[in-house]
Short mmCIF file of C-alpha atoms in Angstrom, two decimals:
data_model
loop_
_atom_site.label_atom_id
_atom_site.label_comp_id
_atom_site.label_asym_id
_atom_site.label_seq_id
_atom_site.Cartn_x
_atom_site.Cartn_y
_atom_site.Cartn_z
CA MET U 1 -0.07 -0.30 -0.07
CA LYS U 2 0.99 3.52 -0.82
CA ALA U 3 0.92 4.72 2.76
CA LEU U 4 3.11 1.87 4.14
CA GLN U 5 5.64 2.67 1.67
CA PHE U 6 5.74 6.08 2.17
CA LEU U 7 5.96 5.79 5.75
CA SER U 8 8.88 2.94 5.49
CA LEU U 9 10.83 5.32 3.41
CA LEU U 10 10.62 8.23 5.79
CA PHE U 11 11.92 5.84 8.79
CA LEU U 12 14.86 5.18 6.60
CA ALA U 13 15.35 9.00 6.02
CA LEU U 14 14.90 9.69 9.67
CA SER U 15 17.48 7.45 10.72
CA CYS U 16 20.46 8.24 8.04
CA ALA U 17 19.81 11.82 6.90
CA MET U 18 22.27 14.52 8.04
CA ALA U 19 20.86 16.59 10.85
CA PRO U 20 20.61 20.28 11.08
CA ALA U 21 22.80 22.17 13.77
CA LEU U 22 21.12 24.32 16.33
CA ALA U 23 23.21 26.86 18.07
CA GLN U 24 22.95 29.40 21.08
CA GLY U 25 24.62 32.95 20.31
CA ARG U 26 26.83 34.58 22.86
CA ASN U 27 24.88 37.11 25.26
CA ALA U 28 21.82 36.16 23.77
CA SER U 29 19.30 35.73 26.49
CA VAL U 30 17.57 38.03 29.06
CA PRO U 31 15.58 37.03 31.83
CA PHE U 32 11.68 36.68 31.00
CA SER U 33 8.85 37.17 33.30
CA TYR U 34 5.74 34.88 32.58
CA ILE U 35 2.11 34.47 33.85
CA PRO U 36 0.06 31.50 32.65
CA ASP U 37 -3.48 32.59 31.01
CA ASN U 38 -5.43 29.88 32.39
CA THR U 39 -8.62 31.04 30.49
CA GLU U 40 -7.48 29.94 27.08
CA ASP U 41 -8.90 26.99 25.40
CA GLN U 42 -6.27 24.66 24.99
CA TYR U 43 -7.42 22.53 21.93
CA ASN U 44 -8.54 25.71 20.12
CA GLN U 45 -6.21 28.66 21.22
CA SER U 46 -7.46 32.36 19.98
CA ILE U 47 -3.51 33.51 19.80
CA ARG U 48 -0.95 30.90 18.60
CA SER U 49 1.75 33.08 18.10
CA LYS U 50 2.55 35.66 21.11
CA THR U 51 6.19 36.74 19.38
CA LEU U 52 5.59 38.55 16.23
CA PRO U 53 8.95 39.69 13.94
CA VAL U 54 8.70 43.49 12.77
CA GLY U 55 11.07 43.75 9.65
CA SER U 56 14.66 43.17 10.67
CA ASP U 57 14.70 45.42 13.63
CA GLY U 58 13.59 43.08 16.15
CA PHE U 59 10.13 41.70 17.26
CA VAL U 60 7.33 42.58 19.70
CA ILE U 61 5.85 40.06 22.52
CA LEU U 62 2.63 39.87 24.01
CA SER U 63 2.63 38.33 27.50
CA ARG U 64 0.86 38.49 30.88
CA SER U 65 2.70 40.97 33.11
CA LYS U 66 0.02 40.80 35.86
CA PRO U 67 -3.07 38.83 36.52
CA THR U 68 -5.30 41.76 35.21
CA GLU U 69 -2.77 43.26 32.58
CA TYR U 70 -1.20 42.12 29.48
CA ALA U 71 1.97 44.02 28.14
CA VAL U 72 3.25 44.51 24.37
CA GLU U 73 6.96 44.92 24.66
CA ARG U 74 9.19 45.76 21.60
CA TYR U 75 12.55 44.07 21.37
CA ASN U 76 15.58 44.88 19.02
CA ILE U 77 17.63 41.92 17.54
CA SER U 78 19.85 42.15 20.25
CA LEU U 79 17.23 41.21 22.88
CA LYS U 80 17.23 44.82 24.29
CA LYS U 81 13.75 46.23 25.22
CA ALA U 82 13.15 49.18 23.14
CA TRP U 83 9.72 49.99 24.94
CA SER U 84 6.53 48.34 26.83
CA ALA U 85 2.83 49.20 26.67
CA THR U 86 0.34 47.70 29.17
CA ILE U 87 -3.11 46.59 28.35
CA PRO U 88 -5.27 46.18 31.56
CA LEU U 89 -8.13 43.59 31.47
CA ALA U 90 -11.40 44.29 33.35
CA GLY U 91 -13.05 41.46 35.10
CA ASP U 92 -13.36 38.16 32.58
CA GLU U 93 -11.99 40.14 29.67
CA THR U 94 -9.78 37.92 27.30
CA ILE U 95 -7.11 38.28 24.83
CA GLU U 96 -8.68 37.42 21.46
CA ALA U 97 -6.15 38.81 18.60
CA PHE U 98 -2.60 39.77 18.40
CA VAL U 99 -1.19 41.12 15.34
CA GLN U 100 1.11 43.83 13.84
CA ASN U 101 1.32 45.49 10.25
CA GLY U 102 4.02 47.39 10.18
CA ASP U 103 2.96 50.57 11.97
CA ALA U 104 1.34 49.23 14.91
CA ALA U 105 0.46 46.23 17.19
CA LEU U 106 -3.32 45.45 17.43
CA VAL U 107 -4.38 43.77 20.50
CA VAL U 108 -8.24 42.89 20.35
CA THR U 109 -10.22 41.99 23.83
CA HIS U 110 -13.72 40.04 24.41
CA ARG U 111 -15.42 41.59 27.16
CA ASP U 112 -18.68 40.76 29.07
CA ASN U 113 -19.91 43.81 30.64
CA GLY U 114 -22.14 41.76 33.20
CA GLN U 115 -25.39 43.59 32.15
CA GLY U 116 -26.27 41.47 29.07
CA THR U 117 -23.79 42.49 26.43
CA GLN U 118 -20.48 41.47 25.17
CA ALA U 119 -18.10 43.47 23.13
CA LEU U 120 -15.01 43.56 21.32
CA HIS U 121 -12.47 46.23 21.71
CA ALA U 122 -9.06 46.76 19.64
CA HIS U 123 -5.92 48.61 20.82
CA ARG U 124 -3.52 50.01 18.62
CA ILE U 125 0.20 50.66 20.10
CA ASN U 126 2.50 52.48 17.67
CA LEU U 127 5.54 50.49 16.93
CA GLY U 128 7.80 53.19 16.61
CA ASN U 129 7.44 54.70 20.44
CA GLY U 130 4.83 52.00 22.23
CA LYS U 131 2.43 54.96 22.20
CA LYS U 132 -1.27 53.63 22.89
CA ASP U 133 -4.08 55.19 20.82
CA LYS U 134 -7.67 55.14 22.95
CA PRO U 135 -9.31 51.67 22.71
CA VAL U 136 -11.72 51.41 19.89
CA LEU U 137 -15.23 49.36 20.48
CA LEU U 138 -15.51 47.30 17.34
CA LEU U 139 -18.70 45.73 17.96
CA GLU U 140 -21.31 44.89 20.68
CA ALA U 141 -23.79 41.86 20.86
CA PRO U 142 -25.91 40.34 23.49
CA ALA U 143 -24.13 38.22 26.04
CA SER U 144 -26.71 35.50 25.37
CA ALA U 145 -25.74 35.05 21.77
CA ARG U 146 -22.87 33.08 20.54
CA LYS U 147 -19.48 34.78 21.39
CA ALA U 148 -18.44 37.30 19.15
CA GLY U 149 -15.75 36.63 16.89
CA ILE U 150 -12.79 38.71 15.05
CA ALA U 151 -11.04 37.72 11.87
CA ILE U 152 -7.74 39.46 10.65
CA SER U 153 -6.03 39.65 7.45
CA PRO U 154 -2.54 38.10 7.20
CA ASP U 155 -0.84 41.54 7.01
CA GLY U 156 -2.94 43.29 9.86
CA THR U 157 -4.69 45.87 7.80
CA LYS U 158 -8.16 44.57 7.91
CA LEU U 159 -10.13 43.46 10.90
CA LEU U 160 -13.60 42.12 10.90
CA ALA U 161 -15.55 42.06 14.22
CA TYR U 162 -18.68 40.05 13.76
CA ARG U 163 -21.64 38.24 15.74
CA TYR U 164 -23.74 35.36 14.95
CA SER U 165 -27.69 35.57 14.32
CA THR U 166 -29.13 32.20 15.63
CA THR U 167 -32.06 30.18 16.49
CA GLY U 168 -33.13 29.23 19.89
CA ASN U 169 -30.94 25.90 19.92
CA GLN U 170 -28.14 27.97 18.55
CA VAL U 171 -27.96 27.00 14.87
CA VAL U 172 -26.67 29.94 12.82
CA GLN U 173 -29.03 31.80 10.68
CA GLY U 174 -26.59 34.69 9.61
CA ILE U 175 -23.49 36.76 10.46
CA SER U 176 -23.22 40.41 10.55
CA GLY U 177 -20.25 42.85 11.75
CA SER U 178 -18.02 45.69 10.80
CA LEU U 179 -14.98 45.95 8.52
CA TYR U 180 -11.75 48.17 10.00
CA ASP U 181 -8.58 48.92 8.31
CA GLY U 182 -5.06 49.00 10.05
CA LYS U 183 -5.80 52.25 12.00
CA LEU U 184 -9.08 51.07 13.04
CA GLN U 185 -11.35 53.14 10.76
CA LYS U 186 -14.70 51.62 10.00
CA VAL U 187 -14.54 50.64 6.01
CA LYS U 188 -18.10 49.16 5.74
CA ASP U 189 -20.57 47.07 7.79
CA THR U 190 -21.18 43.39 6.72
CA ASP U 191 -24.37 41.30 6.59
CA TYR U 192 -24.42 37.40 5.58
CA ASN U 193 -27.96 35.82 5.25
CA LEU U 194 -27.41 32.10 5.95
CA ARG U 195 -30.81 30.79 5.97
CA ASP U 196 -30.98 29.12 2.79
CA LEU U 197 -28.54 26.56 4.27
CA ARG U 198 -29.70 24.04 6.52
CA ASN U 199 -28.65 22.92 10.09
CA ILE U 200 -25.31 24.95 10.09
CA VAL U 201 -23.25 23.77 13.31
CA SER U 202 -19.88 25.51 12.32
CA ALA U 203 -18.97 28.90 10.73
CA GLU U 204 -15.55 30.44 10.30
CA VAL U 205 -14.99 33.70 8.91
CA ILE U 206 -11.47 34.36 7.30
CA VAL U 207 -10.49 37.79 5.75
CA ASN U 208 -7.98 38.91 3.17
CA ASP U 209 -5.57 41.71 2.75
CA ALA U 210 -7.61 43.24 0.16
CA GLY U 211 -10.83 42.91 2.60
CA ASP U 212 -12.53 40.19 0.86
CA GLN U 213 -14.32 38.01 3.47
CA PHE U 214 -14.59 34.15 3.17
CA ILE U 215 -17.49 32.27 5.42
CA SER U 216 -16.56 28.64 5.92
CA LEU U 217 -19.82 26.66 7.05
CA ILE U 218 -20.38 22.98 7.94
CA SER U 219 -24.16 22.12 7.44
CA GLU U 220 -26.67 19.42 6.93
CA ASN U 221 -25.88 16.97 9.73
CA MET U 222 -22.01 17.64 9.55
CA ASP U 223 -22.04 16.61 5.97
CA ARG U 224 -21.75 19.52 3.65
CA LEU U 225 -18.83 22.24 3.48
CA THR U 226 -19.57 25.33 1.94
CA VAL U 227 -17.56 28.52 1.42
CA ARG U 228 -18.86 31.91 0.32
CA GLN U 229 -16.84 34.99 -0.67
CA TYR U 230 -17.99 38.69 -0.11
CA THR U 231 -15.99 41.50 -1.67
CA LEU U 232 -15.70 45.32 -1.47
CA LYS U 233 -16.20 45.67 -4.90
CA SER U 234 -19.59 43.77 -5.39
CA PRO U 235 -22.47 43.41 -2.93
CA ASP U 236 -23.21 39.72 -4.76
CA ALA U 237 -21.54 36.69 -2.71
CA LYS U 238 -19.89 33.91 -4.58
CA GLY U 239 -20.56 30.38 -3.25
CA MET U 240 -19.11 26.75 -3.70
CA SER U 241 -20.37 23.91 -1.59
CA VAL U 242 -19.61 20.11 -1.80
CA LEU U 243 -21.15 17.12 0.35
CA VAL U 244 -18.30 15.29 2.14
CA GLY U 245 -20.50 13.25 4.36
CA GLY U 246 -23.08 10.58 3.69
CA ILE U 247 -23.36 7.13 2.97
CA PHE U 248 -19.85 5.53 1.58
CA ASP U 249 -19.54 1.58 1.78
CA GLY U 250 -22.25 1.10 3.86
CA LYS U 251 -21.22 3.51 6.75
CA ARG U 252 -22.56 6.84 7.70
CA VAL U 253 -19.67 9.17 7.71
CA TYR U 254 -19.52 12.64 9.07
CA ILE U 255 -17.28 15.44 9.59
CA MET U 256 -15.68 15.41 12.77
CA ASP U 257 -12.83 17.94 12.51
CA SER U 258 -12.11 20.92 9.67
CA LYS U 259 -9.45 23.38 9.07
CA TYR U 260 -9.23 25.94 6.61
CA ALA U 261 -6.52 28.28 5.37
CA LEU U 262 -6.17 31.40 2.95
CA GLN U 263 -2.94 30.92 1.32
CA PRO U 264 -0.47 33.46 -0.70
CA ASN U 265 -1.99 32.31 -4.07
CA GLY U 266 -5.11 33.80 -3.06
CA ASN U 267 -6.90 30.53 -2.75
CA LEU U 268 -8.64 29.27 0.42
CA TYR U 269 -7.95 25.67 1.15
CA GLY U 270 -10.06 23.42 3.29
CA VAL U 271 -9.31 20.05 4.84
CA VAL U 272 -11.67 17.61 6.65
CA LEU U 273 -11.34 14.65 8.96
CA THR U 274 -14.28 12.30 8.67
CA ALA U 275 -15.26 9.45 11.01
CA ASP U 276 -17.90 6.56 10.89
CA GLU U 277 -21.06 7.72 13.05
CA LYS U 278 -21.50 4.13 14.37
CA SER U 279 -18.04 3.36 15.55
CA GLY U 280 -16.43 6.70 16.13
CA GLU U 281 -13.59 5.63 14.04
CA TYR U 282 -11.23 7.97 11.49
CA TYR U 283 -12.54 7.10 8.14
CA SER U 284 -10.51 9.30 5.82
CA LEU U 285 -9.17 13.05 5.05
CA LYS U 286 -10.43 15.09 2.41
CA ALA U 287 -9.09 18.36 1.07
CA VAL U 288 -10.21 20.85 -1.33
CA LYS U 289 -9.12 24.30 -3.14
CA PHE U 290 -11.25 27.03 -3.54
CA ASP U 291 -10.45 29.01 -6.30
CA PHE U 292 -12.81 32.10 -6.40
CA GLU U 293 -10.93 33.81 -9.38
CA ASN U 294 -11.49 31.00 -11.27
CA GLU U 295 -14.98 29.81 -9.95
CA ASP U 296 -13.86 26.69 -9.42
CA MET U 297 -13.19 23.89 -6.72
CA VAL U 298 -10.10 21.26 -7.19
CA PHE U 299 -11.00 18.19 -5.05
CA ALA U 300 -7.80 15.79 -3.96
CA GLU U 301 -8.25 12.33 -3.74
CA GLU U 302 -9.69 11.05 -0.50
CA PHE U 303 -6.93 9.69 1.99
CA ARG U 304 -8.48 6.47 3.69
CA PHE U 305 -7.25 5.58 7.37
CA THR U 306 -7.06 1.65 6.66
CA PRO U 307 -6.24 -1.15 9.23
CA GLU U 308 -2.87 -1.04 6.96
CA TYR U 309 -2.22 2.68 7.64
CA LEU U 310 -2.75 2.25 11.64
CA ALA U 311 -0.21 -0.71 11.60
CA SER U 312 2.44 1.45 9.66
CA VAL U 313 2.14 3.92 12.40
CA ASN U 314 2.24 1.46 14.96
CA SER U 315 5.64 0.14 13.35
CA LEU U 316 7.37 3.56 14.04
CA ASP U 317 6.41 3.77 17.46
CA LYS U 318 9.56 2.58 19.37
CA SER U 319 8.49 4.01 22.87
CA GLY U 320 7.85 0.38 24.24
CA GLY U 321 4.11 1.26 25.22
CA ALA U 322 1.09 -0.59 24.32
CA LYS U 323 0.35 -0.30 20.40
CA SER U 324 -2.97 1.42 19.30
CA ASN U 325 -5.88 -0.54 18.24
CA ARG U 326 -7.51 2.39 16.54
CA LEU U 327 -6.85 6.11 15.43
CA GLU U 328 -7.95 8.56 17.57
CA ASP U 329 -7.12 12.07 19.33
CA ILE U 330 -6.01 13.31 16.22
CA TYR U 331 -6.79 16.96 15.20
CA LEU U 332 -6.00 19.15 12.13
CA THR U 333 -3.43 21.69 13.31
CA ASP U 334 -1.84 23.57 10.19
CA LEU U 335 -2.27 24.13 6.57
CA ILE U 336 0.93 25.21 4.78
CA LEU U 337 1.42 26.16 1.03
CA THR U 338 4.99 26.03 -0.19
CA PRO U 339 6.61 28.20 -2.98
CA ASP U 340 6.05 25.43 -5.41
CA GLU U 341 2.14 25.74 -4.45
CA LYS U 342 2.31 22.04 -2.63
CA LEU U 343 0.00 22.02 0.36
CA ILE U 344 1.16 20.24 3.40
CA VAL U 345 -1.42 19.54 5.87
CA LEU U 346 -0.47 18.47 9.54
CA ALA U 347 -2.51 16.78 11.99
CA GLU U 348 -1.52 15.78 15.62
CA LYS U 349 -2.26 13.33 18.40
CA LYS U 350 -2.94 14.96 21.24
CA TYR U 351 -5.10 14.35 24.50
CA MET U 352 -5.68 14.69 27.98
CA GLU U 353 -5.39 11.37 30.19
CA GLY U 354 -8.63 11.77 31.57
CA GLY U 355 -9.95 13.17 34.90
CA GLU U 356 -9.23 16.34 36.50
CA ASN U 357 -5.25 17.18 36.97
CA SER U 358 -4.33 14.61 34.84
CA PRO U 359 -1.37 15.19 32.38
CA TYR U 360 -1.76 16.14 28.95
CA TYR U 361 -0.10 14.31 25.66
CA ALA U 362 1.12 15.30 22.29
CA LYS U 363 2.18 12.60 20.06
CA GLU U 364 2.93 11.75 16.49
CA ILE U 365 2.24 14.39 14.00
CA HIS U 366 0.50 12.87 10.66
CA LEU U 367 1.57 14.83 7.40
CA PHE U 368 -0.10 14.70 3.98
CA ALA U 369 1.16 16.76 0.88
CA TYR U 370 -0.50 17.65 -2.17
CA ASP U 371 0.49 19.42 -5.29
CA GLN U 372 -0.49 22.11 -7.12
CA TYR U 373 -3.29 20.17 -8.75
CA MET U 374 -4.51 18.59 -5.65
CA GLY U 375 -2.86 15.53 -6.46
CA THR U 376 -1.31 13.23 -3.81
CA ALA U 377 2.27 13.91 -3.43
CA TRP U 378 3.45 11.89 -0.24
CA SER U 379 2.36 11.37 3.48
CA SER U 380 4.29 10.62 6.21
CA VAL U 381 4.26 10.16 10.03
CA LEU U 382 6.60 12.09 12.55
CA MET U 383 6.90 10.19 15.73
CA LYS U 384 7.17 12.28 19.22
CA ASN U 385 6.18 11.32 22.69
CA GLN U 386 5.62 14.69 25.08
CA LYS U 387 3.81 14.62 28.36
CA ALA U 388 3.13 17.61 30.49
CA PRO U 389 1.29 18.10 33.88
CA ALA U 390 -2.29 19.48 34.00
CA ASP U 391 -1.55 23.32 34.94
CA GLU U 392 0.66 23.52 31.94
CA ALA U 393 -1.34 21.36 29.35
CA PHE U 394 -0.05 22.04 25.54
CA THR U 395 2.05 25.32 26.99
CA GLY U 396 5.37 23.52 26.31
CA ILE U 397 4.61 20.26 24.14
CA SER U 398 3.29 20.07 20.81
CA TYR U 399 5.34 21.99 18.08
CA ARG U 400 6.32 25.28 16.51
CA HIS U 401 6.88 25.27 12.93
CA HIS U 402 8.49 27.60 10.25
CA LEU U 403 8.53 27.01 6.16
CA THR U 404 11.82 28.14 4.34
CA GLY U 405 11.46 27.66 0.67
CA ASN U 406 10.61 23.83 0.65
CA THR U 407 12.08 23.16 3.86
CA LEU U 408 9.63 22.75 7.06
CA HIS U 409 11.23 23.07 10.47
CA LEU U 410 9.67 21.76 13.42
CA LEU U 411 10.74 22.81 16.98
CA THR U 412 9.69 20.37 19.93
CA LEU U 413 10.53 19.90 23.53
CA GLU U 414 11.37 16.29 23.87
CA GLU U 415 13.36 13.75 25.82
CA LEU U 416 15.31 11.76 23.42
CA ASP U 417 18.31 9.57 24.56
CA GLY U 418 18.00 10.85 28.02
CA LYS U 419 18.36 14.47 26.90
CA HIS U 420 15.54 16.80 27.88
CA ASP U 421 16.17 19.85 25.50
CA LEU U 422 14.65 21.37 22.25
CA TYR U 423 15.07 19.51 19.08
CA LEU U 424 14.75 20.61 15.30
CA ARG U 425 13.60 18.46 12.88
CA ARG U 426 13.57 19.61 9.13
CA ILE U 427 11.43 18.26 6.49
CA ASP U 428 12.18 18.50 2.65
CA THR U 429 8.26 19.25 1.37
CA SER U 430 9.37 18.08 -2.37
CA THR U 431 9.93 14.60 -1.12
CA GLY U 432 8.68 14.34 2.71
CA LYS U 433 12.26 13.00 3.73
CA ALA U 434 13.09 14.05 7.36
CA GLU U 435 16.27 14.80 8.86
CA ALA U 436 17.20 13.08 12.31
CA PRO U 437 16.13 15.53 15.20
CA LYS U 438 19.04 17.66 16.69
CA ALA U 439 19.21 19.04 20.13
CA ALA U 440 19.83 22.86 20.77
CA GLY U 441 22.09 21.67 23.89
CA LEU U 442 20.37 23.61 26.29
CA ASN U 443 19.92 21.00 28.81
CA VAL U 444 16.16 22.01 29.55
CA ALA U 445 14.94 21.83 32.91
CA ASP U 446 12.94 18.88 33.61
CA ASP U 447 10.94 19.46 37.00
CA LYS U 448 7.45 20.45 38.26
CA ASN U 449 8.28 24.28 37.12
CA ILE U 450 7.58 25.54 33.79
CA SER U 451 10.60 25.24 31.42
CA TYR U 452 9.33 26.17 27.97
CA VAL U 453 6.75 28.18 26.57
CA LYS U 454 6.39 27.64 22.89
CA ASP U 455 4.02 30.36 21.93
CA PHE U 456 6.70 32.88 22.21
CA THR U 457 8.91 30.80 19.65
CA ALA U 458 9.37 32.80 16.76
CA TRP U 459 11.83 32.69 13.66
CA LEU U 460 13.35 36.05 12.69
CA SER U 461 14.89 34.87 9.59
CA GLU U 462 15.65 31.68 7.90
CA ARG U 463 18.21 30.78 10.40
CA ASP U 464 17.57 33.09 13.40
CA LEU U 465 14.86 32.41 16.18
CA VAL U 466 13.99 33.65 19.35
CA THR U 467 12.19 31.24 22.30
CA VAL U 468 11.45 31.46 25.88
CA VAL U 469 13.03 28.51 27.75
CA ARG U 470 14.55 27.57 31.13
CA PRO U 471 17.67 26.23 30.13
CA SER U 472 18.67 24.33 33.49
CA LYS U 473 17.30 23.87 37.10
CA LYS U 474 19.81 26.20 38.29
CA ALA U 475 18.24 28.98 36.20
CA ASN U 476 16.34 31.15 38.53
CA SER U 477 13.65 31.83 35.79
CA LEU U 478 12.80 31.47 32.27
CA GLN U 479 14.75 33.21 29.57
CA LEU U 480 14.12 34.86 26.50
CA ARG U 481 16.74 33.59 23.81
CA ARG U 482 17.94 33.59 20.49
CA LEU U 483 19.20 30.56 18.82
CA TYR U 484 20.72 29.98 15.32
CA ILE U 485 20.52 27.48 12.84
CA LYS U 486 23.72 26.36 11.31
#
């Protein structure tokens, strides 16, 4: 079978390929203060990147400085702090978004005022001097409605604040809101009538740099995937729809997980995991490219999760533990488009052991690659075994990724061959071949205190990255540190 052949080839590549070198720079670390935010949904984080590169001049960081206060801080490439701007939070107010657009850093918060209203506020901080503008109220909605949302373009120049219109049992019937520019000036109000679709259970909003809006919907008993595009140039929506679930091989199959991503080529990609309704077992992965410019949908070949695929995954597991008798706890995590327009889909196995205060785990990463025509290119599985206490959850485990050309970098905190450290893996996205993991040589602390916070990891350039880590048990606190890829 194809999957088994690909996985066998990958295992050989992992064993014999030349490894990358990860090194520390001299005087490239400073103490870092960190307060965990326990309000975040560990499986669906609002903010996955809390360190944002700013050109070649350095980066900005969003961190919780006090229990009721966040700070946006600007650093230069020598890790010298240029300024710090505080954002006080009221009561149960939460951080929903953090972006930069070259001129300013933008932080969006969600607040329930306790009087029946929820609101989204935006804070704009000048990147040059750290000066804060007066917060802007983006949107208000009834507190009893679904939680209001925010979608921001990749370049940070368009913000869409939106609310849901639902039935009494929370089925989505419409979405409305307001579109803003990077200076928080309103561009237009928006309104999307979705009453023609039956039983919408999931709705995701995406906006591009031009301000075009994409609404991705799952409806009809978790069977149908629909995407609609609304532009600033025309009041008419373009729509595409495909039936993904249904009866296949005598089994009732439904969508159990989905992921959408707008890519630099202007196309929206959607990927779903389907499952057998009766057994709950994973059935297949399906991917589609929505090309609105040509009003065309391009479908990838369905990837079936067969017993042979499970056996091939188990054959790569050298942990010595019990082998899995079924695929489970696997979630779509990233969709990445390479320069040659190859779509890389990442799905990770992650779960909580069960019960309050039980540990969290992040294990193997399943990778699927499609060429520019959505033909199957390769598939592979990268084995890892990460564990964290309940109070840390996925703060330090799972992975961070960065694409450089056709090389995908993956950074993880693991214990391999008795060494607890940050490890770098590189994958050639043209072939799927992976290099063996290389340790940073930090000797990361392995005790009851937090030793790594992956959300602060960011690549400043192809070979230069920053991270927050505690390099040994003797260290008094976390450190903001630069690492270099040789």
